[in-house]
Coordinates of C-alpha atoms and ligand atoms in Angstrom, one line a residue:
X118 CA 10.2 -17.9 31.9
X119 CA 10.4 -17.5 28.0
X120 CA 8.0 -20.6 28.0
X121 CA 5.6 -19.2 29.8
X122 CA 5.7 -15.8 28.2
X123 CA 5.0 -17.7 25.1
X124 CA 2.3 -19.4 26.5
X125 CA 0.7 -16.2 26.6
X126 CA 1.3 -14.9 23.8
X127 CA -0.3 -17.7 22.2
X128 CA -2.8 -17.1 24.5
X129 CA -4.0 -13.5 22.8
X130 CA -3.4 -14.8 20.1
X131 CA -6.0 -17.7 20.4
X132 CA -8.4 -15.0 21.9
X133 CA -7.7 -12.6 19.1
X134 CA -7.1 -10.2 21.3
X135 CA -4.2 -7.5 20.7
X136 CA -0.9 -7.5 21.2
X137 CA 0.7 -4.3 22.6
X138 CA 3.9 -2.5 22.3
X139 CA 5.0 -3.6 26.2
X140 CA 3.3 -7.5 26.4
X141 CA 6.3 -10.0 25.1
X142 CA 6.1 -11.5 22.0
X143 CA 8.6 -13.7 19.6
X144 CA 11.6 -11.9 18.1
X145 CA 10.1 -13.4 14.8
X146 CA 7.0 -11.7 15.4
X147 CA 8.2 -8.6 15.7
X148 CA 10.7 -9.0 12.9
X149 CA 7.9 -10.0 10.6
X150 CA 6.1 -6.7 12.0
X151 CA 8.9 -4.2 11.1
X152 CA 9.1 -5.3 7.7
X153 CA 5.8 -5.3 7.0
X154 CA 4.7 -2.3 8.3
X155 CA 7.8 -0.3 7.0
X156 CA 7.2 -1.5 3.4
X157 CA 4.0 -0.1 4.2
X158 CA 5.2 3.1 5.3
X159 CA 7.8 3.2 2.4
X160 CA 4.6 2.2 -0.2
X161 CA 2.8 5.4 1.0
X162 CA 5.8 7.4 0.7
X163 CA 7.3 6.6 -2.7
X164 CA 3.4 6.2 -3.6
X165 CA 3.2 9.9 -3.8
X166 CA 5.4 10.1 -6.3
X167 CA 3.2 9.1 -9.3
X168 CA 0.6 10.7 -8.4
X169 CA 2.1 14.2 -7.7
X170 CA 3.5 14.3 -11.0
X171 CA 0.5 15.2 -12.2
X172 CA -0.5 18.2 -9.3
X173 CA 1.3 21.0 -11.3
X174 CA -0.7 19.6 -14.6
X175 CA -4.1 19.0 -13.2
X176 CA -6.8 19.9 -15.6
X177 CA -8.8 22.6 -13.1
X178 CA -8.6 24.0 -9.8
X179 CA -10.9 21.8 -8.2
X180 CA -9.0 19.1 -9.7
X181 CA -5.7 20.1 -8.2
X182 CA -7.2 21.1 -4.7
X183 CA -8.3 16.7 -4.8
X184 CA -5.0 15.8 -5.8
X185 CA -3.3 18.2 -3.5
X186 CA -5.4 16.8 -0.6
X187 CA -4.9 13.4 -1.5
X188 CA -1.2 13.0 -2.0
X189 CA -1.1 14.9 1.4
X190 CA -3.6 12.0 3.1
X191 CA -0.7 9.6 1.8
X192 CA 2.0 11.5 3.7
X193 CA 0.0 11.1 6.9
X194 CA -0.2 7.3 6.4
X195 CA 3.2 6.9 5.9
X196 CA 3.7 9.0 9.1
X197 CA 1.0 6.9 10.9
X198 CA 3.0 3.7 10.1
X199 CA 6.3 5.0 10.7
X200 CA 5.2 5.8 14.0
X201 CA 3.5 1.9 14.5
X202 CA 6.9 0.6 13.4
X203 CA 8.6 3.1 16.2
X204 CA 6.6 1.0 18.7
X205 CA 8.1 -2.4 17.9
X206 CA 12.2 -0.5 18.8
X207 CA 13.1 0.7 15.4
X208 CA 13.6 4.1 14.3
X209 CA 12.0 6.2 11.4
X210 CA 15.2 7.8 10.6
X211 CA 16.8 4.0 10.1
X212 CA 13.9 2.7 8.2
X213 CA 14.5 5.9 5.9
X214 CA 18.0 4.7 5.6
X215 CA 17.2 1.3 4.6
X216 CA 14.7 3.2 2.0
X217 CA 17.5 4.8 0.1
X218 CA 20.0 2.1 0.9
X219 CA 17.5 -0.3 -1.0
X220 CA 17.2 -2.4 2.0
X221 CA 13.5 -2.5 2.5
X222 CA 11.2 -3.0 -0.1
X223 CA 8.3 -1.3 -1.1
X224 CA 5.3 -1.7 -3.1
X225 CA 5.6 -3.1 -7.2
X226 CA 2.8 -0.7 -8.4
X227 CA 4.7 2.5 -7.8
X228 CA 7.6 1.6 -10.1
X229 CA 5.1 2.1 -12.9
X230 CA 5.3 5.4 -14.5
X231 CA 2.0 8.0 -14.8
X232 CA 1.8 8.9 -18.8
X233 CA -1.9 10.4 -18.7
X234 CA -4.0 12.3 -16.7
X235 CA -6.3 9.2 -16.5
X236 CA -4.1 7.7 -14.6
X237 CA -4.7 9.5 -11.1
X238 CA -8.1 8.3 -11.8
X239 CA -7.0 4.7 -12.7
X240 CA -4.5 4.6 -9.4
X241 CA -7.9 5.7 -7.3
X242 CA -9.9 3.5 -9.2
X243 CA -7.6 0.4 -9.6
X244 CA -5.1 1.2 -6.9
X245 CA -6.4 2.6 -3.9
X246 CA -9.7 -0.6 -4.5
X247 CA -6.7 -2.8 -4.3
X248 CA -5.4 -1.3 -1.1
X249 CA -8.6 -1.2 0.8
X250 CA -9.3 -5.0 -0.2
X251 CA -5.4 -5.8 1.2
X252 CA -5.8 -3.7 4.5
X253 CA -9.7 -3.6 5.7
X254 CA -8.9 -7.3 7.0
X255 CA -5.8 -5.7 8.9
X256 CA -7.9 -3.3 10.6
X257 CA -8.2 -7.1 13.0
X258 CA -4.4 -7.7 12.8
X259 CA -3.0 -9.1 16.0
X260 CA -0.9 -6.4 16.5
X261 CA -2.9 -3.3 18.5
X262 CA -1.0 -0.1 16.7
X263 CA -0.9 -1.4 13.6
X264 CA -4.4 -2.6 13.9
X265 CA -5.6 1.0 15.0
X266 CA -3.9 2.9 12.5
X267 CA -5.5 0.7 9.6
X268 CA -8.5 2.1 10.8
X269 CA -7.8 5.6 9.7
X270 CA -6.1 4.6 7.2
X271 CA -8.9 2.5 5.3
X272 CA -11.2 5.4 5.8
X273 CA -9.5 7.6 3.7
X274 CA -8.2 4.8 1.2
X275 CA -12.3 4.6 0.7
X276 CA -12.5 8.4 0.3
X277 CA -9.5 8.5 -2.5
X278 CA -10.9 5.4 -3.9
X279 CA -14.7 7.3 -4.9
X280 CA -12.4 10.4 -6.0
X281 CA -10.6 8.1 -8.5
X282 CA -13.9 6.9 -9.8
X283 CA -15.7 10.0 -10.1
X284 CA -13.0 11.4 -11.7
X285 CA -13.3 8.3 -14.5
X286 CA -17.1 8.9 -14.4
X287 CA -16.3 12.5 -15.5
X288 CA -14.1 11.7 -18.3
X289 CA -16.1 8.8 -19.3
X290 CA -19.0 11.1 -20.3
X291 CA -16.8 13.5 -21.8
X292 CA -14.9 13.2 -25.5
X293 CA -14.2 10.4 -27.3
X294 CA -10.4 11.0 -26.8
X295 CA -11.1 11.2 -23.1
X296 CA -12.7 8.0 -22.6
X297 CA -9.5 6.6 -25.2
X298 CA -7.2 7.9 -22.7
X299 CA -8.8 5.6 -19.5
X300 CA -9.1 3.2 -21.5
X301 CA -5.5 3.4 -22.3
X302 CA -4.7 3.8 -18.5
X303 CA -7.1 0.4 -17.4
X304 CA -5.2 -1.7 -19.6
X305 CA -1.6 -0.3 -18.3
X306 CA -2.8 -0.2 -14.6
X307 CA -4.7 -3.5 -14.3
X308 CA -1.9 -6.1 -14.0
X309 CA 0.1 -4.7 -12.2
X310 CA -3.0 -4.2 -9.4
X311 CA -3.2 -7.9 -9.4
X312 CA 0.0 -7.9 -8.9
X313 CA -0.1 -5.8 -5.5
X314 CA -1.3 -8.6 -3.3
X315 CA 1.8 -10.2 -3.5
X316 CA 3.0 -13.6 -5.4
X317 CA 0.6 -16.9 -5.7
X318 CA 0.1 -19.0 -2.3
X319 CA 2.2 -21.6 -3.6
X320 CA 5.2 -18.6 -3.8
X321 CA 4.5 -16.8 -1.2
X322 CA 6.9 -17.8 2.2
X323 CA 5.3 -15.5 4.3
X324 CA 1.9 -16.2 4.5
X325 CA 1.5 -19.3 6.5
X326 CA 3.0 -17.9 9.6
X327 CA 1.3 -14.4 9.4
X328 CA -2.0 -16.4 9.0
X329 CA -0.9 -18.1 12.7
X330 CA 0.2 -15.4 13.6
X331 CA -3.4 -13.6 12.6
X332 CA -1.0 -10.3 11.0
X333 CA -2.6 -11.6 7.5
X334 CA -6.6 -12.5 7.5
X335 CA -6.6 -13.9 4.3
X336 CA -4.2 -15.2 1.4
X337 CA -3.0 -13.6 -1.3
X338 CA -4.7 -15.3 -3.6
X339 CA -8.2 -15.1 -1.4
X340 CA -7.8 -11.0 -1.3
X341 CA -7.2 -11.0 -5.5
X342 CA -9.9 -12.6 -5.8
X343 CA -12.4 -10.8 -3.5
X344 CA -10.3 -7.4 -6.0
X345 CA -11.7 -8.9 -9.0
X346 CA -14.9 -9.7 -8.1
X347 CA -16.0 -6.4 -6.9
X348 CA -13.9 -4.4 -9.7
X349 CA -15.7 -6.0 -12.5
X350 CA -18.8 -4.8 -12.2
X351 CA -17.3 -1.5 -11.5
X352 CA -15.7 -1.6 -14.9
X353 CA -18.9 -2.6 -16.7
X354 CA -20.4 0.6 -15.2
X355 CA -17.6 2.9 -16.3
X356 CA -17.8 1.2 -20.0
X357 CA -14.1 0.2 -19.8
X358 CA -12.6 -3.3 -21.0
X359 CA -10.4 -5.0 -18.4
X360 CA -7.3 -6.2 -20.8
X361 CA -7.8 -10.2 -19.3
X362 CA -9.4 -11.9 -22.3
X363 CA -10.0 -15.0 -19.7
X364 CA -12.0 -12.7 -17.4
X365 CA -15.4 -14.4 -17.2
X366 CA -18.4 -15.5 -14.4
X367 CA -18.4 -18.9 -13.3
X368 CA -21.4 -19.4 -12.0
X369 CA -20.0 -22.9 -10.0
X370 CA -17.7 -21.0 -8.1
X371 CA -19.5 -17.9 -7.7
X372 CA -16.3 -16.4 -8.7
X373 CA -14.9 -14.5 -11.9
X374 CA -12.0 -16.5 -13.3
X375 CA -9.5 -14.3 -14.9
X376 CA -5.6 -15.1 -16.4
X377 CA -2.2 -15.1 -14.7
X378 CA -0.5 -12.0 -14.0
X379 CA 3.2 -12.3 -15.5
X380 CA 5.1 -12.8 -12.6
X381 CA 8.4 -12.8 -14.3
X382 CA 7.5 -9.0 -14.5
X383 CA 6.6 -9.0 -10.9
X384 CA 9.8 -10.4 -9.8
X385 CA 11.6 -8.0 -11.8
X386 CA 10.3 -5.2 -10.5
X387 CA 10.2 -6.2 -6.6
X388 CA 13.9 -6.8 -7.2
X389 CA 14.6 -3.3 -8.6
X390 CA 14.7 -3.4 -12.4
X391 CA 11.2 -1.9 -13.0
X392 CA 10.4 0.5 -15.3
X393 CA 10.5 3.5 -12.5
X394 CA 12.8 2.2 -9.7
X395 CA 16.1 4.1 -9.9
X396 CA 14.1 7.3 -10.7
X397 CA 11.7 6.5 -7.5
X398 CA 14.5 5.9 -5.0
X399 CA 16.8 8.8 -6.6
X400 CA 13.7 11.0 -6.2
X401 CA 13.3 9.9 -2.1
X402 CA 17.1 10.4 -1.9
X403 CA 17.0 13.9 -3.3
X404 CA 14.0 14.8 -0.8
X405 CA 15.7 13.1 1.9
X406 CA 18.8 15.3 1.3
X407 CA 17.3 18.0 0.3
X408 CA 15.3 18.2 4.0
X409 CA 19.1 17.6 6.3
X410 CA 18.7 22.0 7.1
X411 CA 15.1 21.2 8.1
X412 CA 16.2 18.3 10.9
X413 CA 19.1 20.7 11.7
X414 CA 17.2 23.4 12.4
X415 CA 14.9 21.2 14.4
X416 CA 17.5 19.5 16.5
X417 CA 19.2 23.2 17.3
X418 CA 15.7 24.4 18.4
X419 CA 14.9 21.2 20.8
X420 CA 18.6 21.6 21.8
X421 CA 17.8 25.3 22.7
X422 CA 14.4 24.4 24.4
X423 CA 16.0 21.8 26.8
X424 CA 18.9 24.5 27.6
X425 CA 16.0 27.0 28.6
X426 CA 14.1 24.4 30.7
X427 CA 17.5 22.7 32.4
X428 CA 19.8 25.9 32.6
Ligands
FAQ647 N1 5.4 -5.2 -3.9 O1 5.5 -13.9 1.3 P1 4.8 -12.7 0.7 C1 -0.7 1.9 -0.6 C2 7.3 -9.2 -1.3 S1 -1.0 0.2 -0.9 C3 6.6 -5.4 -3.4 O2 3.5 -12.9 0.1 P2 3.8 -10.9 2.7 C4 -1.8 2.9 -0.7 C5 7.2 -9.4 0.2 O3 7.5 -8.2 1.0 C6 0.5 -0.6 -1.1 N2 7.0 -6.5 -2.7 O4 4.9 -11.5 1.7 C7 -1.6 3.9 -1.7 C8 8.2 -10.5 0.5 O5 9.5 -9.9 0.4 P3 10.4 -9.8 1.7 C9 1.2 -1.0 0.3 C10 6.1 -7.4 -2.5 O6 4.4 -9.8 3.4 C11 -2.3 4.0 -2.8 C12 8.1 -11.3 -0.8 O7 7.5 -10.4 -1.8 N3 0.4 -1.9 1.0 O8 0.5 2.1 -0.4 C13 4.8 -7.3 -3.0 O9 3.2 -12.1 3.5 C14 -2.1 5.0 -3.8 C15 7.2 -12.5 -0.6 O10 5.8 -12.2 -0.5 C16 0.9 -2.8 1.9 O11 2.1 -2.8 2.1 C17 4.4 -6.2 -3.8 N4 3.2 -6.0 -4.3 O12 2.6 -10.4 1.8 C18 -0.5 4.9 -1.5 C19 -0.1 -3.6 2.7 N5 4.1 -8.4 -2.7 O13 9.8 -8.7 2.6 C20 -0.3 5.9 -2.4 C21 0.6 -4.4 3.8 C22 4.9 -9.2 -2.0 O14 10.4 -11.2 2.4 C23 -1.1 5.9 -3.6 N6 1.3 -5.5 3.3 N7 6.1 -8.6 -1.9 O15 11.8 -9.4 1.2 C24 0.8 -6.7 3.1 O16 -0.4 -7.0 3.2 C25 1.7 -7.8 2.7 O17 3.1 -7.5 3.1 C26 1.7 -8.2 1.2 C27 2.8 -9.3 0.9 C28 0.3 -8.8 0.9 C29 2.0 -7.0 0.3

């Protein structure tokens, strides 16, 4: 009975064990899993946007062969969690559609633009910390494919995440006008990285029943936090001033406190009026239609395969 299955369910749950793509689990669980995982998928997609803009301009070779690399590593993500999706009974091409329809969200931080070169080091820096601190505590999510895939996934966040700050290192012992520049990127990056782990607890409607659920490990709050405390001292290292002028230790807490993010601008831009959202979403329609001859071709040649094989 549905009761029973339940039971069960909770059961893994309890154990923090996994669930799998066959074991039963509640239509709420797996809706909560769909949308999660494809505004993941979606994140890593339209998240190669800002960066690429800046492959054709890269400064050397070397530089453009990292870029290159790395914008590739964020096409295989998205690939990796379309396919984890595909295991809970939805469809990559449908999640695409929602994509373009503006049906599924998917992460603030990509609907700001990239105005410097610094700011492939910045998103590395500031970005790709922010990521790993969101999804190393979903490498343990309840849910077995999506749990696996995160593991990947945080390897190579950790990899793009040195490249950003070597690249910073570099231009931080180069020119004055160089170090100006990520400078300049820090203070128009660093909110809106706050801003990635979602809204404050007391906003947030999700998190309670992920945390039952043990999709989420940790708050929102816990995991902006645990972002600020380790990016601070990566700052004072680089010379650059976060732009928080209530950023400071306190020593009772163990903590740094720092200021509010302005979530009137996060709400904004999560509900499509950032400064980059039509031109993100136009961009991943043009690609989308742009690519129709490629899933032609592909569907005539697995049509032509099965008629070899059948006929
Ligand atoms: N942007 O109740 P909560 C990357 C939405 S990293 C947009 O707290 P939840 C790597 C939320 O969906 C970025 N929407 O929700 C990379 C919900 O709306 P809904 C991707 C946001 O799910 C680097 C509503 O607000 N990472 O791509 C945001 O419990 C460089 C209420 O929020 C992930 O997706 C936001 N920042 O917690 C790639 C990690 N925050 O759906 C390229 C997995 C919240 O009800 C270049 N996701 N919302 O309409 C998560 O951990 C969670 O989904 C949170 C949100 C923490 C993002």
């Amino acid at each position: 009975t549905e009761q029973e299955l339940s039971a069960v369910f909770e059961q893994t749950i309890a154990a923090d064990q996994r669930i799998e793509p066959r074991d039963w689990m509640p239509e709420a669980y797996r809706r909560t899993l769909i949308r999660q995982i494809a505004q993941h998928a979606h994140s890593e997609i339209i998240g190669m946007q800002p960066e690429g803009n800046w492959i054709l301009r890269a400064p050397s070779l070397r530089r453009k062969a990292i870029l290159l690399a790395k914008v590739q590593d964020e096409a295989g993500h998205g690939m990796y969690l379309y396919a984890a999706a595909e295991t809970l009974g939805v469809d990559r091409a449908e999640l695409t559609e929602k994509l373009i329809a503006n049906k599924q969200k998917y992460s603030s931080i990509f609907n700001y633009p990239t105005l410097s070169y610094a700011d492939v080091g910045v998103i590395g820096w500031l970005v790709d910390g922010a990521a790993i601190c969101n999804q190393v505590p979903l490498c343990r999510c309840s849910y077995g494919p999506y749990a696996r895939a995160m593991i990947r996934i945080c390897k190579e966040e950790s990899f793009h995440q040195r490249q950003g700050y070597e690249l910073l290192l570099a231009m931080v012992n180069g020119t004055e006008a160089q170090r100006e520049m990520v400078q300049e990127s820090t203070n128009r990056f660093w909110w809106p990285s706050l801003m990635m782990f979602g809204p404050p607890d007391g906003d947030s409607p999700n998190t309670r029943q992920s945390m039952a659920w043990r999709i989420k490990r940790h708050t929102n709050d816990e995991l902006r936090q645990r972002f600020v405390d380790m990016t601070v001292p990566q700052s004072e290292a680089l010379g650059v001033t976060l732009p928080d002028p209530d950023l400071r230790w306190n020593e009772e807490r163990g903590h740094y406190d720092f200021g509010e993010p302005d979530w009137d601008e996060f709400k904004a831009v999560i509900s499509g009026s950032g400064p980059c959202n039509a031109q993100r979403l136009a961009h991943r329609r043009r690609a989308h239609e742009n690519g129709a001859w490629v899933r032609e071709a592909a569907r005539a040649y697995a049509e032509k395969q099965t008629a070899k094989r059948t006929g």
